[in-house]
Amino acid sequence: MERASAAGTRWLTDEEQRTWRAYMHAVTLLEDHLDRQLQRDAGMPHVYYGLLVQLAEAPDRRLRMTELARRAKITRSRLSHAVASLAKNGWVRRESCPSDKRGQLAILTDEGYEALTRTAPGHVAAVRQALFDRLTPEQRTALGEIMTIVAEGLQPKESGADLPWLR
Amino acid sequence: MERASAAGTRWLTDEEQRTWRAYMHAVTLLEDHLDRQLQRDAGMPHVYYGLLVQLAEAPDRRLRMTELARRAKITRSRLSHAVASLAKNGWVRRESCPSDKRGQLAILTDEGYEALTRTAPGHVAAVRQALFDRLTPEQRTALGEIMTIVAEGLQPKESGADLPWLR
């Protein structure tokens, strides 16, 4: 990979600079806000909530750990840690994969499903209030388009791409 | 605060759901991408880079720790940890505030300024390539507007607001 040099750098324009700072502020504050909300109301960080949602939507409420890491966009070691903690709560249990001895499944328990059901209304209200309710319909559409472009751009299809769940 | 109940919940529409997931994927992947880039090229995480930028732009390249936490949108304990690590590198030093014995200043050293100057071109290139270069001018403008609305909405002016740097 070519290292950029100061001479050839296309620095951000003033407007891009403002946009980039607003992006970082919004993202940092929103993550903090939702994490606090979920810690307060359900005793779990935001990332755990996302894992429960993924499992709840999967057939038989179960996913292979590698697939769960890919869907949550996190590293396998971060996932292992999170699932161990959710298992301690009794919200998730692990089983070895019947078709592949080395594979592990994460399975949402009934208690985990109830915890999610209890927590979802407050969480959705927080997401609405902090994000969707503040935007015009045009801005909501633009946000969806922009974030899809960025997320897809950061997941190249080549094998060997440096993606969290492949590490 | 009123807790939302399932019956009265305004669930996300399918389109909002897709937007929200794309947002979380983009944000998670972009943070991972920039963190990896900075670790690889400069041996520091993304949040440390942001602190060096804030200090470089401040008069005399120094800020009170409380002000630096507010600008970076992080908790004081996270900032203390980061500044301790940057001080170990010789990139930042701490001094007590002359006007306020309990206050502490973080000061960017010449080595820190050089590290930033060396790192900035590669980092700006990564931000451009992952974000700005993928968007149309209209999308760039919309992104700035949306993120400003969200960031301002999450920083209410009332004292007692639950903001990271006030904890």
Coordinates of C-alpha atoms in Angstrom, one line a residue:
Chain A
M1 CA 0.0 0.0 0.0
E2 CA 1.3 3.4 -0.9
R3 CA 1.8 5.7 2.0
A4 CA 0.5 9.2 1.4
S5 CA 3.0 12.0 1.6
A6 CA 2.3 15.5 2.9
A7 CA 3.1 17.1 -0.5
G8 CA 0.6 15.0 -2.5
T9 CA -2.1 15.0 0.2
R10 CA -5.7 16.0 -0.8
W11 CA -6.5 17.6 2.6
L12 CA -10.1 17.9 3.6
T13 CA -11.8 21.1 2.6
D14 CA -13.3 23.3 5.4
E15 CA -16.7 21.8 4.7
E16 CA -15.4 18.2 4.7
Q17 CA -13.6 19.0 7.9
R18 CA -16.8 20.2 9.5
T19 CA -18.7 17.2 8.2
W20 CA -16.1 14.8 9.5
R21 CA -16.1 16.3 13.0
A22 CA -19.9 16.4 13.1
Y23 CA -19.8 12.7 12.1
M24 CA -17.4 11.8 14.8
H25 CA -19.2 13.7 17.4
A26 CA -22.6 12.3 16.4
V27 CA -21.3 8.7 16.3
T28 CA -19.5 8.9 19.6
L29 CA -22.4 10.6 21.4
L30 CA -25.0 8.3 20.0
E31 CA -23.1 5.2 20.9
D32 CA -22.5 6.5 24.4
H33 CA -26.2 7.5 24.7
L34 CA -27.5 4.0 23.6
D35 CA -25.0 2.2 25.7
R36 CA -26.0 4.1 28.8
Q37 CA -29.7 3.6 28.0
L38 CA -29.2 -0.2 27.7
Q39 CA -27.0 -0.4 30.7
R40 CA -29.6 1.4 32.8
D41 CA -32.6 -0.4 31.5
A42 CA -31.3 -3.9 30.9
G43 CA -27.8 -4.1 32.4
M44 CA -26.1 -4.8 29.1
P45 CA -24.0 -2.8 26.6
H46 CA -25.2 -1.9 23.2
V47 CA -23.2 -4.6 21.4
Y48 CA -24.8 -7.4 23.5
Y49 CA -28.2 -6.1 22.5
G50 CA -27.3 -6.4 18.9
L51 CA -26.2 -10.0 19.4
L52 CA -29.6 -10.9 21.0
V53 CA -31.4 -9.3 18.0
Q54 CA -29.3 -11.3 15.5
L55 CA -30.0 -14.5 17.3
A56 CA -33.7 -13.8 17.7
E57 CA -34.1 -13.3 13.9
A58 CA -32.2 -16.5 13.0
P59 CA -33.9 -19.8 12.3
D60 CA -34.3 -21.7 15.6
R61 CA -32.8 -18.7 17.3
R62 CA -29.3 -20.0 16.7
L63 CA -26.2 -19.0 14.7
R64 CA -22.7 -20.3 14.2
M65 CA -20.2 -18.1 16.1
T66 CA -18.4 -17.2 12.9
E67 CA -21.6 -16.1 11.3
L68 CA -22.7 -14.1 14.3
A69 CA -19.3 -12.3 14.3
R70 CA -19.8 -11.4 10.6
R71 CA -23.3 -10.1 11.2
A72 CA -22.3 -8.0 14.2
K73 CA -19.1 -6.8 12.4
I74 CA -17.0 -7.6 15.4
T75 CA -13.9 -9.7 16.0
R76 CA -14.2 -13.3 17.1
S77 CA -12.4 -12.6 20.3
R78 CA -14.8 -9.8 21.2
L79 CA -17.7 -12.1 20.3
S80 CA -16.4 -14.9 22.5
H81 CA -16.1 -12.5 25.4
A82 CA -19.7 -11.1 24.9
V83 CA -21.2 -14.6 24.5
A84 CA -19.5 -15.8 27.6
S85 CA -21.0 -12.9 29.5
L86 CA -24.5 -13.5 28.0
A87 CA -24.2 -17.2 28.9
K88 CA -23.5 -16.2 32.5
N89 CA -26.8 -14.2 32.5
G90 CA -28.5 -17.3 31.1
W91 CA -29.6 -15.4 28.0
V92 CA -27.4 -17.4 25.5
R93 CA -26.0 -20.9 25.6
R94 CA -23.3 -22.5 23.5
E95 CA -23.4 -25.9 21.8
S96 CA -21.0 -27.5 19.4
C97 CA -22.1 -27.6 15.8
P98 CA -23.5 -31.0 14.9
S99 CA -22.2 -30.8 11.3
D100 CA -18.7 -29.5 12.2
K101 CA -16.9 -30.5 15.4
R102 CA -14.8 -27.4 15.5
G103 CA -17.7 -25.0 15.0
Q104 CA -19.7 -23.6 17.9
L105 CA -23.3 -22.4 17.9
A106 CA -24.7 -19.6 20.0
I107 CA -28.4 -20.2 20.9
L108 CA -30.8 -17.6 22.4
T109 CA -32.5 -19.0 25.4
D110 CA -36.1 -18.3 26.4
E111 CA -34.8 -16.0 29.1
G112 CA -32.7 -14.2 26.6
Y113 CA -35.7 -13.8 24.3
E114 CA -37.7 -12.4 27.2
A115 CA -34.9 -10.0 28.1
L116 CA -34.9 -8.8 24.5
T117 CA -38.7 -8.4 24.4
R118 CA -38.6 -6.4 27.6
T119 CA -35.8 -4.2 26.4
A120 CA -36.8 -3.5 22.8
P121 CA -39.5 -0.9 23.3
G122 CA -37.3 1.4 25.4
H123 CA -34.4 1.0 23.0
V124 CA -36.4 1.7 19.9
A125 CA -37.8 4.8 21.6
A126 CA -34.2 6.0 22.3
V127 CA -33.1 5.4 18.7
R128 CA -36.1 7.2 17.4
Q129 CA -35.7 10.1 19.7
A130 CA -32.0 10.5 19.1
L131 CA -32.0 9.9 15.4
F132 CA -35.0 9.3 13.2
D133 CA -37.4 11.8 14.9
R134 CA -34.9 14.6 14.3
L135 CA -34.6 14.1 10.6
T136 CA -36.8 15.0 7.6
P137 CA -38.0 12.1 5.4
E138 CA -35.4 13.2 2.7
Q139 CA -32.6 13.1 5.3
R140 CA -33.7 9.7 6.5
T141 CA -33.5 8.4 2.9
A142 CA -30.1 10.1 2.4
L143 CA -28.8 8.6 5.6
G144 CA -29.7 5.1 4.5
E145 CA -28.1 5.5 1.1
I146 CA -24.9 7.0 2.5
M147 CA -24.5 4.4 5.2
T148 CA -25.1 1.5 2.8
I149 CA -22.4 2.9 0.4
V150 CA -19.9 3.2 3.2
A151 CA -20.7 -0.2 4.8
E152 CA -20.4 -1.9 1.4
G153 CA -17.2 -0.1 0.5
L154 CA -15.6 -1.3 3.7
Q155 CA -16.4 -5.0 3.0
P156 CA -14.5 -5.9 -0.1
K157 CA -15.3 -9.4 -1.4
E158 CA -11.7 -10.5 -1.9
S159 CA -10.4 -13.1 0.5
G160 CA -7.7 -11.7 2.7
A161 CA -9.6 -8.4 3.3
D162 CA -8.9 -7.1 6.8
L163 CA -12.3 -7.5 8.3
P164 CA -12.9 -7.8 12.1
W165 CA -14.6 -11.2 11.9
L166 CA -11.9 -12.8 9.8
R167 CA -9.1 -12.0 12.3
Chain B
M1 CA -38.3 9.1 32.4
E2 CA -41.2 7.2 31.0
R3 CA -40.4 3.6 30.0
A4 CA -41.8 2.7 26.6
S5 CA -44.2 -0.3 26.6
A6 CA -44.6 -2.8 23.8
A7 CA -48.2 -1.7 23.2
G8 CA -47.4 2.0 22.6
T9 CA -44.1 1.4 20.8
R10 CA -43.6 3.1 17.4
W11 CA -41.4 0.3 16.0
L12 CA -39.0 1.2 13.2
T13 CA -40.5 0.8 9.7
D14 CA -38.7 -1.6 7.3
E15 CA -36.9 1.2 5.7
E16 CA -35.8 2.7 9.0
Q17 CA -34.7 -0.7 10.1
R18 CA -32.5 -1.0 7.0
T19 CA -31.1 2.5 7.5
W20 CA -30.4 1.8 11.2
R21 CA -28.5 -1.4 10.4
A22 CA -26.6 0.2 7.6
Y23 CA -25.7 3.0 10.0
M24 CA -24.4 0.5 12.6
H25 CA -22.5 -1.5 10.1
A26 CA -20.9 1.6 8.5
V27 CA -19.9 3.2 11.8
T28 CA -18.5 -0.1 13.2
L29 CA -16.5 -0.9 10.1
L30 CA -15.2 2.7 9.6
E31 CA -14.0 2.9 13.2
D32 CA -12.3 -0.5 12.9
H33 CA -10.8 0.5 9.6
L34 CA -9.3 3.8 10.8
D35 CA -8.2 2.3 14.1
R36 CA -6.3 -0.4 12.2
Q37 CA -4.8 2.2 9.8
L38 CA -3.5 4.4 12.7
Q39 CA -2.3 1.4 14.7
R40 CA -0.4 0.1 11.7
D41 CA 1.1 3.5 10.6
A42 CA 1.6 5.3 13.9
G43 CA 1.1 2.8 16.7
M44 CA -1.9 4.6 18.1
P45 CA -5.6 4.1 18.2
H46 CA -8.0 6.5 16.5
V47 CA -9.1 8.2 19.7
Y48 CA -5.4 9.2 20.5
Y49 CA -5.1 10.8 17.0
G50 CA -8.1 12.9 17.7
L51 CA -6.6 14.2 21.0
L52 CA -3.3 15.2 19.2
V53 CA -5.4 17.1 16.6
Q54 CA -7.3 19.0 19.3
L55 CA -4.1 19.9 21.1
A56 CA -2.4 21.0 17.8
E57 CA -5.2 23.4 17.1
A58 CA -5.4 25.0 20.5
P59 CA -3.4 28.2 21.4
D60 CA 0.0 27.2 22.6
R61 CA -0.9 23.6 21.8
R62 CA -2.4 23.1 25.2
L63 CA -5.8 22.5 26.7
R64 CA -7.3 21.9 30.2
M65 CA -8.1 18.2 30.6
T66 CA -11.8 19.0 31.2
E67 CA -11.9 21.0 27.9
L68 CA -10.1 18.3 26.0
A69 CA -12.6 15.7 27.2
R70 CA -15.5 17.9 26.1
R71 CA -14.0 18.4 22.7
A72 CA -13.2 14.7 22.2
K73 CA -16.6 13.7 23.6
I74 CA -15.1 11.2 26.0
T75 CA -15.2 10.5 29.7
R76 CA -12.5 12.1 31.9
S77 CA -11.4 8.6 33.0
R78 CA -10.9 7.5 29.4
L79 CA -9.0 10.8 28.7
S80 CA -6.7 10.3 31.7
H81 CA -5.8 6.9 30.5
A82 CA -5.2 8.1 26.9
V83 CA -3.1 11.0 28.0
A84 CA -1.0 8.8 30.4
S85 CA -0.2 6.6 27.4
L86 CA 0.6 9.6 25.1
A87 CA 2.8 11.0 27.9
K88 CA 4.7 7.7 28.0
N89 CA 5.4 8.1 24.2
G90 CA 6.7 11.6 24.9
W91 CA 3.9 13.1 22.7
V92 CA 2.0 14.9 25.4
R93 CA 3.0 16.2 28.8
R94 CA 0.9 17.3 31.8
E95 CA 1.2 20.4 33.9
S96 CA -0.9 21.8 36.6
C97 CA -3.0 24.8 35.6
P98 CA -1.4 28.0 36.8
S99 CA -4.8 29.7 37.4
D100 CA -6.4 26.7 39.1
K101 CA -4.4 24.3 41.3
R102 CA -6.9 21.5 40.9
G103 CA -6.9 21.8 37.1
Q104 CA -4.5 20.0 34.8
L105 CA -3.3 20.9 31.4
A106 CA -2.4 18.6 28.5
I107 CA 0.4 20.0 26.3
L108 CA 1.4 18.7 22.9
T109 CA 5.2 18.2 22.8
D110 CA 7.3 18.9 19.7
E111 CA 7.6 15.1 19.3
G112 CA 3.9 14.8 19.5
Y113 CA 3.5 17.5 16.8
E114 CA 5.9 15.7 14.6
A115 CA 4.1 12.4 15.1
L116 CA 0.9 14.1 14.1
T117 CA 2.4 15.7 11.0
R118 CA 3.9 12.4 9.9
T119 CA 0.6 10.6 10.4
A120 CA -1.9 13.1 9.0
P121 CA -1.5 12.4 5.3
G122 CA -2.1 8.7 5.5
H123 CA -5.0 9.2 7.8
V124 CA -6.7 11.8 5.7
A125 CA -6.2 9.6 2.6
A126 CA -7.9 6.7 4.6
V127 CA -10.9 9.0 5.5
R128 CA -11.3 10.2 2.0
Q129 CA -11.1 6.8 0.5
A130 CA -13.5 5.2 2.9
L131 CA -16.0 8.0 3.1
F132 CA -15.8 11.3 1.1
D133 CA -14.6 9.8 -2.2
R134 CA -17.6 7.4 -2.3
L135 CA -20.2 10.1 -1.9
T136 CA -21.8 12.6 -4.3
P137 CA -21.5 16.3 -3.5
E138 CA -25.2 16.2 -2.4
Q139 CA -24.6 13.2 -0.2
R140 CA -21.6 14.9 1.4
T141 CA -23.7 18.0 2.2
A142 CA -26.6 15.8 3.5
L143 CA -24.2 13.9 5.7
G144 CA -22.9 17.1 7.3
E145 CA -26.4 18.4 8.0
I146 CA -27.6 15.1 9.4
M147 CA -24.6 14.6 11.7
T148 CA -24.8 18.1 13.0
I149 CA -28.4 17.7 13.9
V150 CA -27.7 14.4 15.7
A151 CA -24.6 15.7 17.5
E152 CA -26.4 18.9 18.7
G153 CA -29.5 17.0 19.8
L154 CA -27.4 14.7 22.0
Q155 CA -25.7 17.7 23.8
P156 CA -28.5 19.4 25.6
K157 CA -27.5 22.7 27.3
E158 CA -29.1 21.9 30.6
S159 CA -26.7 21.3 33.5
G160 CA -27.1 17.8 34.7
A161 CA -27.2 16.3 31.2
D162 CA -25.7 12.8 31.0
L163 CA -22.6 13.7 28.9
P164 CA -19.4 11.6 28.9
W165 CA -17.1 14.5 29.9
L166 CA -19.3 15.5 32.8
R167 CA -19.3 12.1 34.5

